[in-house]
Amino acid sequence: MGRSIVTGTTTNDTVSVHIDLFRYPVRYVKVYLGGEEVGTFHPISDFHLRNPKGLPVKVVLVFSDGDKHETILMGGRIQRYFNRVDYQPGDILVACDNFGDFPPPGYMGHSAIVLDQRSIAEATTSMPQIRVATIREFIDLHPKYMHLRCKNRQAAENARDFAYEYLQMYHDGLQNGDEVPEFSLTPLISLDDPYNSIYCSKLVWLCYYYGANINLENDYFLYSPEDLSTLENDDRFEVLYKHPEFDFKLNS
């Protein structure tokens, strides 16, 4: 992208932000301070924000085509994450928050596996319970998330391929009136059983287990989004982005 779209500096208790509006079709700007939304504004090239507590400042640019660019300023350092170019098949998205914030962030979360630069496969409580959704939808509903990537690209693509096969099996079953896996957190069905239960992080686990022959370690009876978050300490994976407030309160 060349020069940065958003640049910022911190002086004493003030954050100064510059946005390059000359080269990019920005529709509006959203600003967050310490996870709390400050407001949504028309495009403005320069602004200053009081920040006496030194909280993270996030600037989200929404472009004319709906894509977004996120910049986080923390302690004088800029962390950038440009969503439209940074997803590959088999990437994992795991969030510590929930739609509607119930339960509160850190207690359940959500997860999905990336199919391509715009799409994910996920398991949800609503029908169809195994579905394709957009990455943008995931991030909009779950802003406190981590983006993980398997370092073995062939393994990641194989995991993605299994996700496609599993989606096809599920939707064929729905159309034919056959039994399909239901969303369930019961401990009575084993983690490696793909036919009788499904939930969000189990879907990711199955994709890597059957598609890539990678066993993601599970500490308790369910493989939870919190378990997926521990992949940041797994040498087979790398963290591409982690929200400053991403955190799980419980080891599940």
mmCIF file of C-alpha atoms in Angstrom:
data_model
loop_
_atom_site.group_PDB
_atom_site.id
_atom_site.type_symbol
_atom_site.label_atom_id
_atom_site.label_comp_id
_atom_site.label_asym_id
_atom_site.label_seq_id
_atom_site.Cartn_x
_atom_site.Cartn_y
_atom_site.Cartn_z
ATOM 1 C CA MET A 1 0.000 0.000 0.000
ATOM 2 C CA GLY A 2 3.038 2.316 0.123
ATOM 3 C CA ARG A 3 2.873 4.964 2.793
ATOM 4 C CA SER A 4 0.674 4.377 5.812
ATOM 5 C CA ILE A 5 -2.941 5.456 5.566
ATOM 6 C CA VAL A 6 -3.051 6.382 9.252
ATOM 7 C CA THR A 7 -0.156 7.778 11.276
ATOM 8 C CA GLY A 8 -0.132 8.926 14.866
ATOM 9 C CA THR A 9 2.020 10.311 17.642
ATOM 10 C CA THR A 10 1.610 10.589 21.398
ATOM 11 C CA THR A 11 2.706 13.693 23.296
ATOM 12 C CA ASN A 12 2.100 13.808 27.044
ATOM 13 C CA ASP A 13 -1.628 13.048 27.395
ATOM 14 C CA THR A 14 -2.648 13.753 23.787
ATOM 15 C CA VAL A 15 -2.796 11.483 20.746
ATOM 16 C CA SER A 16 -2.472 13.207 17.362
ATOM 17 C CA VAL A 17 -3.718 11.286 14.330
ATOM 18 C CA HIS A 18 -3.305 11.990 10.620
ATOM 19 C CA ILE A 19 -5.363 10.198 7.940
ATOM 20 C CA ASP A 20 -4.339 10.250 4.279
ATOM 21 C CA LEU A 21 -7.661 11.166 2.677
ATOM 22 C CA PHE A 22 -6.069 12.256 -0.590
ATOM 23 C CA ARG A 23 -5.312 8.742 -1.845
ATOM 24 C CA TYR A 24 -8.095 6.663 -0.282
ATOM 25 C CA PRO A 25 -11.924 6.825 -0.623
ATOM 26 C CA VAL A 26 -12.822 6.902 3.077
ATOM 27 C CA ARG A 27 -16.565 7.045 3.753
ATOM 28 C CA TYR A 28 -16.442 7.548 7.519
ATOM 29 C CA VAL A 29 -14.147 7.149 10.529
ATOM 30 C CA LYS A 30 -14.792 5.373 13.830
ATOM 31 C CA VAL A 31 -12.605 6.099 16.851
ATOM 32 C CA TYR A 32 -12.281 3.986 20.008
ATOM 33 C CA LEU A 33 -10.480 4.764 23.260
ATOM 34 C CA GLY A 34 -9.620 1.779 25.446
ATOM 35 C CA GLY A 35 -12.288 -0.325 23.743
ATOM 36 C CA GLU A 36 -15.022 2.297 24.193
ATOM 37 C CA GLU A 37 -16.365 4.011 21.089
ATOM 38 C CA VAL A 38 -15.630 7.740 21.027
ATOM 39 C CA GLY A 39 -17.764 8.343 17.958
ATOM 40 C CA THR A 40 -18.312 8.022 14.227
ATOM 41 C CA PHE A 41 -17.178 10.956 12.119
ATOM 42 C CA HIS A 42 -17.110 12.239 8.571
ATOM 43 C CA PRO A 43 -13.639 11.896 7.011
ATOM 44 C CA ILE A 44 -11.195 14.264 8.691
ATOM 45 C CA SER A 45 -7.483 14.359 7.941
ATOM 46 C CA ASP A 46 -6.236 15.418 11.390
ATOM 47 C CA PHE A 47 -7.585 15.210 14.911
ATOM 48 C CA HIS A 48 -6.334 15.198 18.498
ATOM 49 C CA LEU A 49 -7.642 13.090 21.366
ATOM 50 C CA ARG A 50 -7.021 13.514 25.085
ATOM 51 C CA ASN A 51 -5.731 10.255 26.537
ATOM 52 C CA PRO A 52 -4.414 10.882 30.081
ATOM 53 C CA LYS A 53 -4.528 7.169 31.006
ATOM 54 C CA GLY A 54 -2.523 6.072 27.961
ATOM 55 C CA LEU A 55 -5.263 3.737 26.721
ATOM 56 C CA PRO A 56 -5.099 2.087 23.278
ATOM 57 C CA VAL A 57 -6.607 4.272 20.558
ATOM 58 C CA LYS A 58 -8.182 2.483 17.594
ATOM 59 C CA VAL A 59 -8.988 4.265 14.339
ATOM 60 C CA VAL A 60 -11.220 2.377 11.897
ATOM 61 C CA LEU A 61 -11.555 3.688 8.350
ATOM 62 C CA VAL A 62 -14.571 2.457 6.398
ATOM 63 C CA PHE A 63 -14.079 2.672 2.635
ATOM 64 C CA SER A 64 -16.648 3.241 -0.083
ATOM 65 C CA ASP A 65 -16.697 -0.483 -0.952
ATOM 66 C CA GLY A 66 -17.362 -1.499 2.664
ATOM 67 C CA ASP A 67 -13.849 -2.730 3.455
ATOM 68 C CA LYS A 68 -12.140 -1.461 6.577
ATOM 69 C CA HIS A 69 -8.669 -0.495 7.702
ATOM 70 C CA GLU A 70 -7.865 -0.672 11.400
ATOM 71 C CA THR A 71 -4.999 1.089 13.150
ATOM 72 C CA ILE A 72 -4.227 0.827 16.852
ATOM 73 C CA LEU A 73 -2.000 3.332 18.630
ATOM 74 C CA MET A 74 -0.524 1.968 21.855
ATOM 75 C CA GLY A 75 2.080 3.757 23.943
ATOM 76 C CA GLY A 76 3.388 5.725 20.990
ATOM 77 C CA ARG A 77 3.578 2.638 18.746
ATOM 78 C CA ILE A 78 1.340 2.044 15.756
ATOM 79 C CA GLN A 79 -0.043 -1.424 15.070
ATOM 80 C CA ARG A 80 -1.754 -1.775 11.698
ATOM 81 C CA TYR A 81 -4.045 -4.430 10.393
ATOM 82 C CA PHE A 82 -5.439 -4.129 6.888
ATOM 83 C CA ASN A 83 -8.270 -6.583 6.549
ATOM 84 C CA ARG A 84 -8.739 -6.755 2.804
ATOM 85 C CA VAL A 85 -5.375 -8.389 1.998
ATOM 86 C CA ASP A 86 -4.418 -10.345 5.070
ATOM 87 C CA TYR A 87 -6.425 -13.573 5.047
ATOM 88 C CA GLN A 88 -5.397 -16.954 3.692
ATOM 89 C CA PRO A 89 -7.170 -20.342 3.524
ATOM 90 C CA GLY A 90 -7.038 -22.174 6.840
ATOM 91 C CA ASP A 91 -6.500 -19.065 8.961
ATOM 92 C CA ILE A 92 -8.302 -19.175 12.298
ATOM 93 C CA LEU A 93 -10.361 -16.380 13.828
ATOM 94 C CA VAL A 94 -11.111 -16.700 17.532
ATOM 95 C CA ALA A 95 -12.995 -14.098 19.565
ATOM 96 C CA CYS A 96 -13.300 -13.735 23.320
ATOM 97 C CA ASP A 97 -16.520 -11.722 23.046
ATOM 98 C CA ASN A 98 -20.038 -12.715 22.071
ATOM 99 C CA PHE A 99 -22.750 -11.144 19.971
ATOM 100 C CA GLY A 100 -24.662 -8.800 22.264
ATOM 101 C CA ASP A 101 -21.997 -9.252 24.984
ATOM 102 C CA PHE A 102 -23.924 -12.064 26.693
ATOM 103 C CA PRO A 103 -22.231 -13.665 28.429
ATOM 104 C CA PRO A 104 -19.655 -10.901 29.006
ATOM 105 C CA PRO A 105 -16.371 -10.996 27.052
ATOM 106 C CA GLY A 106 -13.912 -13.621 28.229
ATOM 107 C CA TYR A 107 -16.341 -16.408 29.134
ATOM 108 C CA MET A 108 -17.397 -18.108 25.906
ATOM 109 C CA GLY A 109 -16.343 -16.522 22.622
ATOM 110 C CA HIS A 110 -16.643 -17.641 19.027
ATOM 111 C CA SER A 111 -14.373 -18.999 16.292
ATOM 112 C CA ALA A 112 -14.261 -19.783 12.583
ATOM 113 C CA ILE A 113 -11.941 -21.052 9.854
ATOM 114 C CA VAL A 114 -11.095 -18.862 6.869
ATOM 115 C CA LEU A 115 -12.039 -20.139 3.410
ATOM 116 C CA ASP A 116 -10.672 -17.273 1.315
ATOM 117 C CA GLN A 117 -9.924 -13.557 1.606
ATOM 118 C CA ARG A 118 -13.557 -12.717 2.302
ATOM 119 C CA SER A 119 -15.271 -15.828 3.674
ATOM 120 C CA ILE A 120 -15.292 -18.102 6.707
ATOM 121 C CA ALA A 121 -16.960 -21.350 7.698
ATOM 122 C CA GLU A 122 -18.569 -21.290 11.126
ATOM 123 C CA ALA A 123 -20.944 -23.262 13.337
ATOM 124 C CA THR A 124 -23.723 -21.294 15.029
ATOM 125 C CA THR A 125 -26.889 -21.881 17.017
ATOM 126 C CA SER A 126 -29.135 -20.555 14.210
ATOM 127 C CA MET A 127 -30.039 -22.376 11.000
ATOM 128 C CA PRO A 128 -28.185 -23.355 8.972
ATOM 129 C CA GLN A 129 -25.955 -24.240 11.891
ATOM 130 C CA ILE A 130 -22.922 -24.832 9.667
ATOM 131 C CA ARG A 131 -22.616 -22.018 7.184
ATOM 132 C CA VAL A 132 -20.470 -19.680 5.127
ATOM 133 C CA ALA A 133 -20.274 -16.091 6.371
ATOM 134 C CA THR A 134 -18.077 -13.100 5.653
ATOM 135 C CA ILE A 135 -14.949 -12.194 7.552
ATOM 136 C CA ARG A 136 -16.346 -8.689 7.840
ATOM 137 C CA GLU A 137 -19.454 -9.985 9.609
ATOM 138 C CA PHE A 138 -17.323 -11.952 12.072
ATOM 139 C CA ILE A 139 -15.184 -8.924 12.938
ATOM 140 C CA ASP A 140 -18.142 -6.557 13.180
ATOM 141 C CA LEU A 141 -19.925 -8.896 15.604
ATOM 142 C CA HIS A 142 -16.774 -9.949 17.474
ATOM 143 C CA PRO A 143 -14.254 -7.086 17.500
ATOM 144 C CA LYS A 144 -12.187 -8.597 20.341
ATOM 145 C CA TYR A 145 -10.576 -11.328 18.293
ATOM 146 C CA MET A 146 -7.276 -12.987 17.417
ATOM 147 C CA HIS A 147 -6.145 -13.924 13.908
ATOM 148 C CA LEU A 148 -3.984 -17.069 13.746
ATOM 149 C CA ARG A 149 -2.203 -18.683 10.815
ATOM 150 C CA CYS A 150 -0.784 -22.181 10.449
ATOM 151 C CA LYS A 151 2.830 -21.887 9.280
ATOM 152 C CA ASN A 152 2.475 -25.005 7.120
ATOM 153 C CA ARG A 153 0.586 -23.617 4.133
ATOM 154 C CA GLN A 154 -0.276 -27.033 2.683
ATOM 155 C CA ALA A 155 -1.736 -28.146 6.008
ATOM 156 C CA ALA A 156 -3.770 -24.938 6.240
ATOM 157 C CA GLU A 157 -5.156 -25.398 2.732
ATOM 158 C CA ASN A 158 -6.001 -29.026 3.505
ATOM 159 C CA ALA A 159 -7.900 -27.872 6.598
ATOM 160 C CA ARG A 160 -9.791 -25.389 4.426
ATOM 161 C CA ASP A 161 -10.588 -28.149 1.914
ATOM 162 C CA PHE A 162 -12.085 -30.271 4.684
ATOM 163 C CA ALA A 163 -14.213 -27.287 5.719
ATOM 164 C CA TYR A 164 -15.645 -27.139 2.192
ATOM 165 C CA GLU A 165 -16.318 -30.898 2.209
ATOM 166 C CA TYR A 166 -17.995 -30.685 5.605
ATOM 167 C CA LEU A 167 -20.150 -27.766 4.486
ATOM 168 C CA GLN A 168 -21.202 -29.724 1.407
ATOM 169 C CA MET A 169 -22.019 -32.821 3.457
ATOM 170 C CA TYR A 170 -24.111 -30.748 5.860
ATOM 171 C CA HIS A 171 -26.085 -28.896 3.207
ATOM 172 C CA ASP A 172 -26.636 -32.057 1.152
ATOM 173 C CA GLY A 173 -28.026 -33.671 4.292
ATOM 174 C CA LEU A 174 -30.392 -30.759 4.889
ATOM 175 C CA GLN A 175 -31.674 -30.869 1.312
ATOM 176 C CA ASN A 176 -32.165 -34.641 1.384
ATOM 177 C CA GLY A 177 -33.848 -34.658 4.778
ATOM 178 C CA ASP A 178 -31.050 -36.724 6.309
ATOM 179 C CA GLU A 179 -29.758 -36.379 9.840
ATOM 180 C CA VAL A 180 -27.074 -33.719 10.152
ATOM 181 C CA PRO A 181 -24.815 -32.713 13.041
ATOM 182 C CA GLU A 182 -26.656 -30.457 15.480
ATOM 183 C CA PHE A 183 -25.124 -27.641 17.475
ATOM 184 C CA SER A 184 -24.461 -29.198 20.864
ATOM 185 C CA LEU A 185 -22.014 -28.757 23.732
ATOM 186 C CA THR A 186 -22.722 -32.152 25.241
ATOM 187 C CA PRO A 187 -19.682 -33.983 26.652
ATOM 188 C CA LEU A 188 -21.288 -37.307 25.708
ATOM 189 C CA ILE A 189 -20.172 -37.003 22.071
ATOM 190 C CA SER A 190 -16.441 -37.264 21.448
ATOM 191 C CA LEU A 191 -14.498 -34.412 19.920
ATOM 192 C CA ASP A 192 -13.486 -36.471 16.878
ATOM 193 C CA ASP A 193 -17.114 -37.374 16.041
ATOM 194 C CA PRO A 194 -18.088 -35.148 13.087
ATOM 195 C CA TYR A 195 -21.566 -36.613 12.600
ATOM 196 C CA ASN A 196 -23.507 -36.179 15.828
ATOM 197 C CA SER A 197 -22.596 -32.752 17.197
ATOM 198 C CA ILE A 198 -20.910 -29.534 16.189
ATOM 199 C CA TYR A 199 -20.010 -26.180 17.715
ATOM 200 C CA CYS A 200 -17.816 -23.321 16.556
ATOM 201 C CA SER A 201 -14.399 -24.364 17.847
ATOM 202 C CA LYS A 202 -15.094 -28.061 17.245
ATOM 203 C CA LEU A 203 -15.536 -27.215 13.562
ATOM 204 C CA VAL A 204 -12.049 -25.685 13.474
ATOM 205 C CA TRP A 205 -10.637 -28.670 15.368
ATOM 206 C CA LEU A 206 -12.229 -31.154 12.943
ATOM 207 C CA CYS A 207 -10.873 -29.293 9.916
ATOM 208 C CA TYR A 208 -7.313 -29.526 11.168
ATOM 209 C CA TYR A 209 -7.676 -33.053 12.565
ATOM 210 C CA TYR A 210 -9.198 -34.704 9.496
ATOM 211 C CA GLY A 211 -8.080 -32.286 6.802
ATOM 212 C CA ALA A 212 -4.503 -31.567 7.848
ATOM 213 C CA ASN A 213 -3.721 -34.467 10.218
ATOM 214 C CA ILE A 214 -2.984 -31.940 12.976
ATOM 215 C CA ASN A 215 -4.273 -32.697 16.464
ATOM 216 C CA LEU A 216 -4.948 -29.443 18.316
ATOM 217 C CA GLU A 217 -4.411 -30.170 22.000
ATOM 218 C CA ASN A 218 -7.492 -30.181 24.208
ATOM 219 C CA ASP A 219 -7.236 -29.893 27.999
ATOM 220 C CA TYR A 220 -10.856 -30.536 29.016
ATOM 221 C CA PHE A 221 -13.918 -32.309 27.622
ATOM 222 C CA LEU A 222 -14.840 -29.533 25.157
ATOM 223 C CA TYR A 223 -12.501 -27.842 22.708
ATOM 224 C CA SER A 224 -13.429 -24.225 23.366
ATOM 225 C CA PRO A 225 -12.470 -20.903 21.753
ATOM 226 C CA GLU A 226 -10.232 -20.439 24.796
ATOM 227 C CA ASP A 227 -8.388 -23.612 23.782
ATOM 228 C CA LEU A 228 -7.939 -22.202 20.282
ATOM 229 C CA SER A 229 -6.454 -19.041 21.765
ATOM 230 C CA THR A 230 -3.598 -21.092 23.250
ATOM 231 C CA LEU A 231 -2.341 -21.685 19.700
ATOM 232 C CA GLU A 232 -0.528 -18.364 20.056
ATOM 233 C CA ASN A 233 1.975 -20.410 22.105
ATOM 234 C CA ASP A 234 2.102 -23.246 19.555
ATOM 235 C CA ASP A 235 5.161 -23.155 17.277
ATOM 236 C CA ARG A 236 3.044 -24.456 14.394
ATOM 237 C CA PHE A 237 1.013 -21.230 14.359
ATOM 238 C CA GLU A 238 1.645 -17.502 14.309
ATOM 239 C CA VAL A 239 -0.446 -14.574 15.523
ATOM 240 C CA LEU A 240 -1.205 -11.982 12.844
ATOM 241 C CA TYR A 241 -3.449 -9.801 14.977
ATOM 242 C CA LYS A 242 -4.650 -9.715 18.566
ATOM 243 C CA HIS A 243 -7.066 -7.128 19.904
ATOM 244 C CA PRO A 244 -5.577 -5.262 22.900
ATOM 245 C CA GLU A 245 -8.477 -6.435 25.085
ATOM 246 C CA PHE A 246 -8.516 -10.031 23.866
ATOM 247 C CA ASP A 247 -8.533 -12.163 27.020
ATOM 248 C CA PHE A 248 -10.306 -15.201 28.424
ATOM 249 C CA LYS A 249 -11.266 -15.188 32.104
ATOM 250 C CA LEU A 250 -11.703 -18.956 32.354
ATOM 251 C CA ASN A 251 -9.506 -21.870 31.337
ATOM 252 C CA SER A 252 -12.115 -24.025 29.647
#
